[in-house]
Amino acid sequence: MQSQRELCSFPIAPSHKSKLTSAGFLITEDLKHLKPSELSKETGIGLEECLEILKLVCSESVDGSKRNEAPKPAVSALERLKEEQSLPPIITFSEGLDNMLGGGVPLCKITEFCGAPGVGKTQMCMQIAVDVQIPSQFGGLQGEAVYIDTEGSFIVERLVDIAKATVDHCNEMARLEGFKEGEITVESVLSGVHFYRCHDYVELLATVHLLPEFIKKHPKIKVVLVDSVAFHFRHDFDDLSLRTRLLTTMAQSFIKRATEFKIAIVLTNQMTTKFSPGEDSRLVPALGESWGHASTIRVILYWEGQKRWAWLYKSPSKKESRVPYQITMGGVRDIVTSPADNSNDQSDDEPSSKRQKVS
Amino acid sequence: MSSKKIRRIRSLSVDVVERLTKNNLITCKDVLSRSDLELLKLLGFGIFTIHNLRQQCSLACVPVCTTGLELLTKRKQGTGQFFQTSLHGLDHVLHGGIPMGTVTEIAGPSGCGKTQFCTMLSVQATLPGNRGGLEGKVLYMDTESAFSAERLVEIAQHKFPDLYNSEEDLCRMAENVLVDNHQTCASLIKKLESLEEEVITHRIRLVIVDSIASLVRKEFSSSAGSNLVQRTNFLSRQAALLKYIAEVFCIPVIVTNQITTRFGRQATEQDEEETTEISDGYVTVALGNTWSHNVNTRLILQYLDGEKRQVLVAKSPVAPFTAFNYTIQRDGIVQDEEGAGLYAGTDPGVQQINVRTSLPFYNT
């Protein structure tokens, strides 16, 4: 019962907790119908703090904190299935990649693209930021994007190139199917991308913290892209446990936003060299093992010789597989010449180009 | 800005600020790096105050949000967002030239032309805007003592004879290039940390670090272990500082890098007609994989045969893998009319570089 809950289970400062206990206040029931001035007299805690404690503990909390609401009833899998099917994924323009992901980048989940430098992570993010805006009559989400850039690789002229190709494609489809052309223009695509440039990890944390208000103000937002999440967390951190803690908090925040607002979160990560004793050094995703748990879906982009490959490394619903892709003037596309290699669906096949000894 | 002092946030009450200062939490960074529980224990506030504090600190240091359209309009209104290199093929493929506000790296074997390129770009930067210049001063941070003022003057005289036909003009141009010598990593990083002041006082429009590799390779060993990690962290810090300066002042920053030999199977796929020799070692850009992430654009200079050399666009957010031939003349780097085209590129961290031997070059 709510009123029997112990006071020390609430987020109250330890100094206040000890004062409450020594004055004899142990459970919620003890604080019922008490005025802040009375509580202050009995415990010696300041008036404002007493008010806060009372607000927190009694059920009429001001900010409607979720802890005081009844837990949500369980939802049947059928309802979840209907929900998932009603939210189409965001397509990239590479059919192979979309098929591998089960239609595209899904909403309500965190998708992570890890990759070596120059393999196309920024290009992928720009492509997704454009594709989320495809009008609904072409099967798109007609949404907007938040693009958080930490590396400075975002060049708006390149976004214009990708937007032009997508707009041309949509107009072509409109012509063929008899729809009105001009539903989507380069200007509308550019104004639908909300851009943040974060210069260090604190600005990144601040931006992520303020996302809920921003999304409420711009309800058309359907994807939040962070390019890249790794850059600021890889230098300047002597205390690795602090880094892990901050990353985990950020990941949890992302998961909450993804389900709360039904948006997709796309993160990019760098690769780092891992030295194992007795073995060659390999490239693995940066930020450590614990970060690997943050994303629902992980795609590793890598080079094999002169081709780019996307490897679905972690997914709750699709099989591990890899597809080749290329970057053209218009963005991310399939490789047209060679057919999708079905023989490459071997889950134990590691990308061979990653074995390098560092001299 | 994460270093914003909490004292300056007006929406916080005085006693909150006092308690924070007493506990040594002075900047927004101090507050936002801590979890709610830590703040509760440290400060003794109620949880709502903590939430409000976090909210106010986040609002104080969150960066400004713009849309893509606003960015484009701003860039079009500015004095041009690209710095022309005068190699017209390269400029065309890079959408105008070296992008301002980013870090561009020029890597290559010794003697290939990195310092020549930098010297030529220094001359370009001092030109007026209608001739493709940046109308400003250049800060040339030299770590190898390779900068030659004579060569600077020679390039200016031969490339722009109409502008620099008198000794006064040449002197004025030479005054605009500030050369800084650094012999240790410590002195370089100290300079980078106080770079902002210098950029503002002297109205610097181009920063060159030639080269970023030599000091680091002298002082940090590249064998595995904590030394390598330290080296990577040091380089990443440098990159972050350079990127910050580049963006805040919207200027191009150019760094040069050296080459290294890697052992193991070289990352080139075997085509049907040509077979690659699995060499024991191949030459590629130095400083490793993490540094390759840190630069925004990478240009690799390499040898062809005889006097001919080549510049490869190995990593760029806007350009595909293209190659251009050039030679070094009296007026600097001059692009050859033939030999330009796409090449089959790969990971810019392992792209093979031709040194002065007779390795065949793959043309697509």
XYZ file of C-alpha atoms in Angstrom:
723
model
C 0.000 0.000 0.000
C 1.251 3.397 -0.879
C 0.940 4.834 2.598
C 3.104 2.137 4.146
C 6.043 2.913 1.919
C 9.216 3.736 3.802
C 10.507 7.251 3.498
C 14.072 6.177 2.855
C 13.019 4.695 -0.470
C 12.303 8.170 -1.838
C 14.988 10.312 -3.480
C 15.617 12.535 -0.488
C 19.011 13.892 0.469
C 20.772 11.723 3.064
C 21.079 14.586 5.531
C 17.318 15.100 5.441
C 16.656 11.381 5.693
C 18.580 11.146 8.932
C 16.707 14.122 10.382
C 13.339 12.617 9.443
C 14.246 9.273 10.973
C 15.452 10.759 14.234
C 12.218 12.772 14.510
C 10.271 9.563 14.133
C 8.958 9.853 10.543
C 9.408 6.438 8.996
C 6.627 5.803 6.487
C 4.434 7.878 4.177
C 1.517 7.604 6.556
C 3.470 9.585 9.138
C 3.663 12.602 6.849
C -0.002 12.714 5.893
C -1.869 15.926 6.572
C 1.244 17.604 7.832
C 1.993 21.216 6.966
C 5.501 22.221 5.874
C 5.868 24.539 8.864
C 5.038 21.740 11.266
C 7.456 19.367 9.607
C 10.134 22.006 9.729
C 9.601 22.613 13.439
C 9.829 18.944 14.274
C 12.812 18.017 12.146
C 14.798 21.211 11.775
C 14.795 20.986 7.952
C 14.340 24.275 6.050
C 10.832 25.295 4.949
C 11.326 25.032 1.191
C 12.908 21.645 1.497
C 10.034 20.453 3.682
C 7.577 21.568 1.049
C 9.448 19.600 -1.575
C 9.585 16.498 0.569
C 5.871 16.645 1.220
C 5.115 17.177 -2.449
C 7.299 14.255 -3.352
C 5.893 11.864 -0.825
C 2.187 12.592 -1.032
C 0.278 11.548 -4.104
C -0.531 15.039 -5.439
C 2.958 15.581 -6.822
C 3.241 18.691 -8.999
C 5.089 17.295 -12.002
C 3.009 14.140 -12.119
C 6.013 11.990 -11.395
C 5.511 8.582 -12.809
C 6.452 6.774 -9.661
C 3.137 7.730 -8.092
C 1.014 6.507 -10.968
C -0.297 2.996 -11.113
C 1.914 0.820 -13.328
C 0.656 0.481 -16.892
C -1.180 -2.778 -17.602
C 0.614 -5.271 -19.805
C -0.117 -5.037 -23.516
C -0.788 -8.135 -25.574
C 1.632 -9.093 -28.306
C -1.155 -8.688 -30.853
C -1.568 -5.049 -29.917
C 2.192 -4.571 -30.121
C 2.202 -6.214 -33.550
C -0.524 -3.893 -34.783
C 1.355 -0.940 -33.347
C 4.622 -1.959 -34.976
C 2.971 -2.478 -38.334
C 1.263 0.874 -38.256
C 4.597 2.670 -37.971
C 6.548 2.220 -41.203
C 10.346 2.225 -40.970
C 12.525 4.901 -42.524
C 13.924 3.697 -45.832
C 17.484 4.290 -46.882
C 17.667 4.276 -50.645
C 19.531 0.990 -50.707
C 17.116 -1.874 -51.160
C 19.647 -4.404 -49.947
C 20.171 -2.470 -46.744
C 16.457 -1.967 -46.213
C 15.740 -5.653 -46.684
C 18.476 -6.558 -44.256
C 16.973 -4.254 -41.648
C 13.441 -5.470 -42.277
C 12.154 -2.531 -44.290
C 14.449 0.214 -43.095
C 15.444 1.981 -39.912
C 12.661 1.152 -37.442
C 10.884 3.617 -35.155
C 10.888 3.242 -31.369
C 14.351 1.678 -31.457
C 17.974 2.745 -31.355
C 19.952 1.841 -34.457
C 23.705 2.191 -34.328
C 25.997 2.437 -37.344
C 29.612 1.708 -36.450
C 32.263 2.119 -39.053
C 35.792 2.813 -40.083
C 36.627 6.329 -41.225
C 35.391 7.274 -44.646
C 32.981 4.380 -44.970
C 29.892 6.542 -45.100
C 28.436 7.020 -41.626
C 27.795 10.739 -42.129
C 26.399 10.024 -45.599
C 24.054 7.433 -44.097
C 22.830 9.915 -41.489
C 22.225 12.604 -44.091
C 20.353 10.103 -46.261
C 18.113 9.104 -43.351
C 17.511 12.754 -42.420
C 16.232 13.318 -45.957
C 14.305 10.051 -46.296
C 12.272 10.604 -43.135
C 10.670 13.552 -44.934
C 9.312 11.568 -47.887
C 5.567 12.292 -48.160
C 3.142 9.630 -46.971
C 1.699 9.009 -50.434
C 5.042 7.511 -51.409
C 5.150 5.353 -48.304
C 7.260 7.757 -46.293
C 6.823 9.178 -42.815
C 6.516 12.848 -43.814
C 8.402 13.729 -40.673
C 11.309 15.927 -39.633
C 14.759 15.142 -38.329
C 17.051 16.349 -35.551
C 20.705 16.124 -36.581
C 23.235 16.416 -33.766
C 26.738 16.822 -35.193
C 29.743 16.361 -32.903
C 32.502 15.979 -35.482
C 31.971 18.879 -37.830
C 31.574 16.657 -40.896
C 28.148 17.988 -41.747
C 28.444 20.036 -44.914
C 25.111 21.458 -45.900
C 25.973 21.475 -49.618
C 26.171 17.692 -49.484
C 22.741 17.552 -47.851
C 21.485 19.612 -50.777
C 22.873 17.001 -53.222
C 21.129 14.164 -51.418
C 17.920 16.163 -51.052
C 17.888 16.985 -54.773
C 18.185 13.310 -55.713
C 15.372 12.322 -53.345
C 13.107 15.156 -54.504
C 13.690 14.194 -58.142
C 12.876 10.595 -57.306
C 9.627 11.611 -55.567
C 8.579 13.884 -58.404
C 9.261 11.084 -60.868
C 7.081 8.727 -58.844
C 4.381 11.392 -58.619
C 4.420 11.737 -62.386
C 4.096 8.003 -62.888
C 1.293 7.555 -60.378
C -0.625 10.686 -61.170
C 0.017 12.518 -57.923
C 0.699 16.206 -57.642
C 4.363 17.033 -58.061
C 6.166 19.455 -55.806
C 4.900 18.004 -52.528
C 8.458 17.862 -51.412
C 11.106 20.381 -52.423
C 14.762 20.886 -51.573
C 13.869 23.895 -49.412
C 11.248 21.973 -47.478
C 13.708 19.143 -46.888
C 16.379 21.532 -45.656
C 14.018 23.299 -43.300
C 12.916 19.945 -41.939
C 16.395 19.149 -40.622
C 17.028 20.700 -37.192
C 20.746 20.973 -36.682
C 22.743 21.096 -33.439
C 26.528 21.369 -33.361
C 27.912 20.100 -30.053
C 31.510 20.971 -29.229
C 31.982 18.754 -26.216
C 30.230 16.013 -24.311
C 28.528 18.403 -21.898
C 26.772 20.188 -24.759
C 25.761 16.787 -26.088
C 24.334 15.775 -22.697
C 22.504 19.094 -22.446
C 20.990 18.689 -25.906
C 19.833 15.159 -25.162
C 18.382 16.296 -21.844
C 16.326 18.995 -23.550
C 15.085 16.769 -26.383
C 11.621 16.096 -24.908
C 10.656 19.776 -24.903
C 12.085 20.251 -28.357
C 10.173 17.296 -29.762
C 6.959 18.496 -28.128
C 7.435 21.846 -29.838
C 8.090 20.144 -33.182
C 5.779 17.127 -33.187
C 6.659 16.203 -36.769
C 10.079 14.978 -35.678
C 10.447 11.288 -36.386
C 14.179 10.685 -36.109
C 17.054 11.933 -33.969
C 20.525 11.371 -35.442
C 23.759 11.747 -33.499
C 26.941 11.825 -35.612
C 28.953 10.656 -33.855
C 28.307 9.656 -30.302
C 31.917 8.533 -29.870
C 33.994 11.571 -30.745
C 33.763 13.547 -27.512
C 33.832 10.542 -25.268
C 37.124 9.261 -26.588
C 39.495 11.907 -25.352
C 39.475 14.006 -22.197
C 38.226 11.148 -20.033
C 40.681 9.938 -17.451
C 37.879 8.471 -15.403
C 36.458 5.651 -17.484
C 33.768 4.795 -14.961
C 32.401 8.329 -15.286
C 32.353 7.840 -19.044
C 30.457 4.574 -18.747
C 27.975 6.161 -16.372
C 27.329 9.137 -18.629
C 26.992 6.933 -21.690
C 24.540 4.628 -19.932
C 22.433 7.575 -18.747
C 22.391 8.951 -22.259
C 21.428 5.559 -23.686
C 18.569 5.210 -21.231
C 17.377 8.675 -22.075
C 17.387 7.778 -25.766
C 15.429 4.581 -25.184
C 12.825 6.518 -23.235
C 12.429 9.134 -25.939
C 12.265 6.530 -28.685
C 9.275 4.771 -27.143
C 7.633 7.848 -25.659
C 7.534 9.843 -28.873
C 7.592 6.900 -31.287
C 10.695 8.123 -33.074
C 13.798 6.416 -34.391
C 17.164 7.143 -32.853
C 20.201 6.700 -35.100
C 23.683 6.883 -33.586
C 27.024 6.544 -35.297
C 30.073 5.173 -33.613
C 33.738 5.007 -34.516
C 36.027 2.009 -34.592
C 38.984 1.511 -32.329
C 41.939 -0.822 -32.447
C 41.810 -3.655 -29.980
C 45.004 -5.346 -28.977
C 44.686 -8.910 -27.811
C 47.793 -10.663 -26.574
C 49.029 -13.178 -29.064
C 46.636 -12.081 -31.811
C 46.708 -9.434 -34.502
C 45.050 -6.206 -33.580
C 41.484 -5.828 -34.809
C 39.064 -2.992 -35.295
C 36.076 -3.104 -32.984
C 33.328 -0.560 -32.252
C 34.524 2.167 -29.906
C 33.199 3.093 -26.459
C 33.639 -0.305 -24.913
C 31.657 -3.429 -24.275
C 28.998 -1.829 -22.068
C 28.000 0.571 -24.827
C 27.245 -2.431 -27.007
C 24.115 -2.988 -24.957
C 22.729 0.462 -25.584
C 21.557 0.026 -29.126
C 18.798 -2.313 -30.177
C 20.159 -2.743 -33.675
C 23.811 -2.560 -34.581
C 25.104 -2.330 -38.129
C 28.821 -2.381 -38.783
C 29.948 -0.622 -41.946
C 33.324 -1.783 -43.157
C 35.645 -1.843 -46.109
C 36.472 -5.047 -47.885
C 39.073 -3.991 -50.395
C 37.404 -1.264 -52.343
C 33.813 -2.170 -51.620
C 31.691 -0.963 -48.757
C 29.711 -3.538 -46.821
C 27.029 -3.268 -44.194
C 26.921 -6.082 -41.668
C 23.875 -6.516 -39.476
C 25.630 -7.406 -36.273
C 22.832 -7.245 -33.740
C 19.084 -7.281 -34.273
C 16.117 -8.598 -32.298
C 14.176 -9.677 -35.347
C 16.423 -10.117 -38.384
C 19.124 -12.626 -39.167
C 22.770 -11.637 -39.182
C 23.758 -10.875 -42.768
C 25.759 -8.510 -44.886
C 25.072 -6.494 -47.999
C 27.301 -4.332 -50.191
C 26.374 -0.714 -50.856
C 27.863 2.369 -52.435
C 27.802 6.101 -51.978
C 26.844 8.087 -55.058
C 26.192 11.737 -55.726
C 22.631 11.200 -54.601
C 23.469 9.360 -51.402
C 23.396 5.744 -50.266
C 22.509 3.270 -52.990
C 22.730 -0.407 -53.849
C 25.583 -1.651 -55.941
C 23.965 -2.237 -59.287
C 26.547 -4.381 -61.065
C 26.946 -7.317 -58.734
C 23.886 -9.173 -57.476
C 23.321 -9.362 -53.728
C 25.544 -12.155 -52.558
C 23.359 -14.666 -50.788
C 26.326 -16.882 -50.129
C 27.610 -14.290 -47.719
C 24.946 -14.986 -45.133
C 27.415 -16.667 -42.853
C 27.229 -15.428 -39.338
C 30.724 -16.583 -38.454
C 32.277 -14.751 -41.379
C 34.393 -11.955 -39.979
C 35.469 -9.095 -42.241
C 38.959 -10.143 -43.210
C 40.314 -6.676 -43.937
C 40.228 -5.791 -40.296
C 43.234 -7.823 -39.300
C 46.124 -5.423 -39.231
C 49.171 -5.160 -37.100
C 49.952 -1.639 -36.061
C 53.588 -0.916 -36.787
C 29.292 26.261 -23.523
C 30.061 23.741 -20.874
C 32.423 26.070 -19.044
C 29.662 28.577 -18.396
C 29.728 29.546 -14.747
C 26.620 28.656 -12.786
C 26.797 32.028 -11.090
C 25.675 33.558 -14.352
C 22.463 31.603 -14.704
C 19.884 34.124 -13.631
C 17.012 31.758 -13.112
C 18.727 30.016 -10.203
C 18.232 31.387 -6.705
C 21.136 32.800 -4.742
C 21.269 30.120 -2.052
C 21.287 27.367 -4.664
C 24.281 28.998 -6.298
C 25.950 29.477 -2.932
C 25.547 25.846 -1.974
C 26.943 24.793 -5.326
C 29.976 27.015 -4.987
C 30.617 25.723 -1.479
C 30.727 22.209 -2.892
C 33.062 23.276 -5.671
C 30.529 22.998 -8.502
C 31.322 26.090 -10.501
C 30.553 25.408 -14.149
C 27.689 23.748 -15.962
C 30.054 20.908 -16.780
C 30.477 20.150 -13.064
C 26.736 19.796 -12.606
C 25.863 17.930 -15.794
C 28.640 15.354 -15.375
C 27.082 14.155 -12.143
C 24.084 11.948 -11.656
C 20.994 12.979 -9.717
C 21.973 10.778 -6.807
C 25.410 12.329 -6.539
C 23.951 15.803 -6.552
C 21.412 14.798 -3.901
C 24.149 13.504 -1.629
C 26.451 16.465 -2.202
C 24.004 19.301 -1.936
C 21.169 18.187 0.295
C 18.485 19.718 -1.925
C 15.140 18.192 -2.719
C 14.789 16.200 -5.900
C 12.707 18.858 -7.676
C 15.397 21.447 -7.071
C 17.940 19.065 -8.541
C 15.775 18.515 -11.611
C 15.328 22.237 -12.028
C 19.048 22.794 -11.616
C 19.803 20.258 -14.321
C 17.225 21.842 -16.580
C 18.671 25.320 -16.131
C 22.235 24.140 -16.672
C 21.212 22.300 -19.822
C 19.439 25.377 -21.136
C 22.499 27.460 -20.375
C 24.896 25.385 -22.404
C 22.813 23.799 -25.123
C 24.011 24.882 -28.572
C 21.768 26.952 -30.785
C 19.512 24.993 -33.100
C 19.360 25.973 -36.753
C 17.669 24.330 -39.696
C 19.404 23.091 -42.818
C 17.856 25.914 -44.791
C 19.168 28.578 -42.436
C 22.618 27.026 -42.624
C 22.588 27.123 -46.405
C 21.437 30.742 -46.546
C 24.093 31.772 -44.039
C 26.772 30.021 -46.022
C 25.701 31.596 -49.287
C 25.778 35.035 -47.731
C 29.207 34.541 -46.249
C 32.427 35.274 -48.065
C 32.313 31.877 -49.712
C 32.507 28.749 -47.710
C 35.387 27.131 -49.529
C 39.014 28.105 -49.868
C 40.232 27.652 -53.429
C 43.421 25.673 -53.795
C 43.989 26.835 -57.391
C 44.015 23.217 -58.575
C 40.791 23.653 -60.484
C 39.960 19.951 -60.797
C 40.378 19.491 -57.072
C 38.356 22.601 -56.286
C 35.560 21.466 -58.537
C 35.273 18.040 -56.987
C 35.389 19.471 -53.456
C 32.464 21.753 -54.262
C 34.597 24.877 -54.300
C 37.784 24.034 -52.473
C 38.917 23.261 -48.967
C 35.850 23.657 -46.781
C 36.035 26.380 -44.151
C 35.290 25.431 -40.623
C 36.798 21.941 -40.940
C 40.163 20.253 -40.557
C 41.823 19.109 -43.776
C 44.803 16.793 -43.741
C 47.506 16.502 -46.390
C 49.457 13.275 -46.059
C 52.243 11.870 -48.141
C 55.801 10.590 -48.358
C 58.675 12.963 -47.792
C 59.539 15.172 -50.681
C 56.163 14.768 -52.330
C 55.082 18.316 -51.891
C 53.240 18.722 -48.602
C 55.203 21.754 -47.459
C 55.071 23.152 -50.989
C 51.317 22.806 -50.953
C 51.096 24.543 -47.594
C 53.372 27.352 -48.727
C 51.313 27.852 -51.845
C 48.104 27.915 -49.844
C 49.675 30.517 -47.546
C 50.219 32.761 -50.545
C 46.648 32.161 -51.693
C 45.231 33.066 -48.328
C 46.793 36.513 -48.342
C 45.188 37.420 -51.657
C 42.114 39.623 -51.880
C 38.743 37.908 -52.144
C 38.244 38.578 -55.835
C 41.396 36.576 -56.617
C 40.289 33.596 -54.554
C 42.018 34.541 -51.331
C 40.948 34.969 -47.754
C 42.249 38.512 -47.310
C 43.932 37.730 -44.081
C 46.966 36.503 -42.253
C 48.207 32.974 -42.062
C 49.497 31.201 -38.955
C 52.040 28.610 -40.006
C 53.019 26.302 -37.164
C 56.199 24.611 -38.245
C 57.470 21.593 -36.348
C 60.080 20.367 -38.808
C 61.757 23.696 -39.598
C 60.871 23.104 -43.218
C 59.307 26.453 -44.011
C 61.294 28.503 -46.465
C 60.489 32.177 -46.743
C 62.438 32.361 -49.977
C 60.188 29.789 -51.538
C 57.129 31.685 -50.304
C 58.297 34.791 -52.113
C 59.241 32.843 -55.230
C 55.788 31.263 -55.473
C 54.112 34.638 -55.001
C 56.222 36.266 -57.686
C 55.632 33.585 -60.291
C 52.033 32.752 -59.578
C 50.685 36.275 -59.357
C 53.164 38.455 -61.265
C 50.618 41.238 -61.657
C 50.005 41.535 -57.931
C 53.529 41.093 -56.695
C 55.766 42.958 -59.067
C 57.392 45.224 -56.529
C 59.433 44.489 -53.486
C 56.971 46.320 -51.260
C 54.127 44.098 -52.313
C 56.198 41.029 -51.578
C 57.201 42.376 -48.196
C 53.622 43.114 -47.344
C 52.592 39.616 -48.325
C 55.413 38.094 -46.342
C 54.366 40.077 -43.279
C 51.019 38.411 -43.432
C 52.414 34.939 -42.917
C 53.245 34.347 -39.247
C 55.599 31.433 -38.704
C 55.797 29.665 -35.374
C 58.377 27.026 -34.542
C 57.576 24.214 -32.155
C 59.966 21.551 -31.004
C 57.898 19.771 -28.386
C 54.369 18.487 -28.061
C 53.893 20.538 -24.930
C 54.683 23.817 -26.638
C 52.384 22.960 -29.526
C 49.430 22.140 -27.332
C 50.037 25.249 -25.244
C 49.885 27.320 -28.395
C 46.723 25.595 -29.569
C 45.019 26.291 -26.269
C 45.710 29.994 -26.555
C 45.133 30.102 -30.283
C 41.876 31.984 -30.022
C 43.533 35.153 -28.799
C 46.049 35.090 -31.594
C 43.426 34.456 -34.246
C 41.446 37.453 -33.078
C 44.308 39.916 -32.593
C 45.994 39.183 -35.895
C 42.862 38.403 -37.897
C 44.164 35.055 -38.969
C 42.218 33.427 -41.764
C 44.199 30.219 -42.250
C 45.933 27.948 -39.765
C 48.507 25.407 -40.930
C 50.203 22.815 -38.744
C 53.168 21.291 -40.597
C 53.378 18.602 -39.478
C 51.206 17.171 -36.779
C 52.908 13.798 -36.947
C 56.565 14.570 -36.401
C 56.405 15.743 -32.790
C 54.053 13.007 -31.725
C 56.164 10.296 -33.317
C 59.233 11.664 -31.582
C 57.752 11.754 -28.113
C 55.326 8.879 -28.008
C 56.313 5.398 -29.008
C 53.925 3.579 -31.240
C 54.243 0.183 -29.659
C 51.158 -1.173 -28.025
C 50.446 -0.205 -24.477
C 49.517 2.857 -22.518
C 51.888 5.037 -24.510
C 49.884 4.469 -27.650
C 46.680 5.298 -25.823
C 48.257 8.495 -24.533
C 49.337 9.388 -28.030
C 45.859 8.837 -29.399
C 44.320 10.922 -26.643
C 46.808 13.707 -27.238
C 46.038 13.713 -30.945
C 42.312 13.693 -30.305
C 42.662 16.675 -28.016
C 44.601 18.520 -30.666
C 41.954 17.656 -33.212
C 39.164 18.918 -30.975
C 41.013 22.209 -30.363
C 41.710 22.699 -34.061
C 38.129 21.881 -34.997
C 36.833 24.330 -32.445
C 38.965 27.159 -33.815
C 38.041 26.216 -37.377
C 34.346 26.361 -36.642
C 34.091 29.337 -34.379
C 36.052 31.556 -36.764
C 34.902 29.749 -39.920
C 38.428 29.359 -41.237
C 40.160 26.385 -42.859
C 42.685 24.464 -40.792
C 45.267 22.394 -42.645
C 47.475 19.780 -41.035
C 50.101 17.621 -42.648
C 50.839 14.034 -41.830
C 53.529 11.514 -42.626
C 53.489 7.920 -43.765
C 54.127 4.625 -42.111
C 54.572 1.033 -43.170
C 52.018 -1.549 -42.193
C 52.552 -5.218 -42.182
C 50.036 -7.826 -42.997
C 47.735 -8.367 -45.897
C 47.113 -5.229 -47.830
C 43.504 -4.259 -48.168
C 42.978 -4.353 -51.889
C 40.472 -6.625 -53.481
C 41.664 -8.769 -56.314
C 40.097 -7.818 -59.593
C 39.493 -10.374 -62.232
C 42.280 -9.214 -64.517
C 44.814 -7.813 -62.122
C 46.112 -9.741 -59.179
C 47.510 -7.918 -56.245
C 50.738 -9.005 -54.791
C 50.242 -9.791 -51.174
C 53.147 -7.701 -50.051
C 54.767 -8.030 -46.701
C 54.414 -4.352 -45.996
C 52.563 -1.498 -47.563
C 52.825 2.206 -47.061
C 49.920 4.188 -45.723
C 49.068 7.290 -43.733
C 50.584 7.511 -40.254
C 48.990 8.089 -36.861
C 46.475 5.289 -36.989
C 42.799 4.650 -37.245
C 41.494 7.033 -34.581
C 43.301 9.987 -36.144
C 41.670 9.109 -39.460
C 38.330 9.641 -37.765
C 39.420 13.010 -36.423
C 40.097 14.779 -39.717
C 37.211 15.845 -41.892
C 38.999 15.734 -45.243
C 42.086 13.759 -46.203
C 44.191 14.456 -49.287
C 46.978 11.994 -50.021
C 49.965 12.997 -52.119
C 51.877 10.225 -53.801
C 54.443 9.616 -56.502
C 53.719 8.474 -60.017
C 56.719 8.168 -62.285
C 59.428 10.656 -62.932
C 58.381 14.105 -61.846
C 54.700 13.359 -61.921
C 52.842 13.187 -58.677
C 49.258 12.681 -57.726
C 46.819 14.032 -55.191
C 44.072 11.649 -54.090
C 40.920 12.707 -52.342
C 40.877 9.882 -49.830
C 38.243 11.094 -47.398
C 35.740 13.858 -47.909
C 32.177 14.495 -46.812
C 31.363 15.846 -50.266
C 33.695 14.326 -52.854
C 34.048 10.818 -54.252
C 37.438 9.133 -54.645
C 39.164 11.254 -57.273
C 42.773 11.641 -58.295
C 44.603 14.482 -59.995
C 48.117 14.619 -61.351
C 50.381 17.548 -60.569
C 53.945 18.729 -60.769
C 55.879 21.149 -58.659
C 56.890 24.244 -60.541
C 58.240 27.649 -59.673
C 54.775 28.914 -59.054
C 53.915 26.117 -56.689
C 51.737 23.101 -57.300
C 50.350 22.969 -60.806
C 47.696 20.539 -61.908
C 48.290 18.451 -64.995
C 45.516 18.536 -67.523
C 45.460 14.784 -68.001
C 45.257 11.983 -65.552
C 42.312 13.266 -63.562
C 39.639 10.784 -62.701
C 38.057 8.473 -60.217
C 40.079 5.778 -58.563
C 39.059 2.729 -56.621
C 39.433 3.922 -53.079
C 39.165 2.219 -49.760
C 39.370 2.963 -46.060
C 41.367 6.227 -45.842
C 43.239 4.827 -42.887
C 44.770 2.049 -44.981
C 44.836 3.524 -48.466
C 48.080 2.452 -50.042
C 50.473 5.227 -50.989
C 53.062 5.003 -53.736
C 56.506 5.999 -52.657
C 59.464 6.343 -54.960
C 59.561 2.802 -56.290
C 58.079 1.271 -59.373
C 54.806 0.075 -57.962
C 52.091 -0.019 -60.611
C 49.135 2.222 -59.987
C 45.602 0.980 -60.415
C 43.396 2.998 -62.695
C 39.707 2.227 -62.842
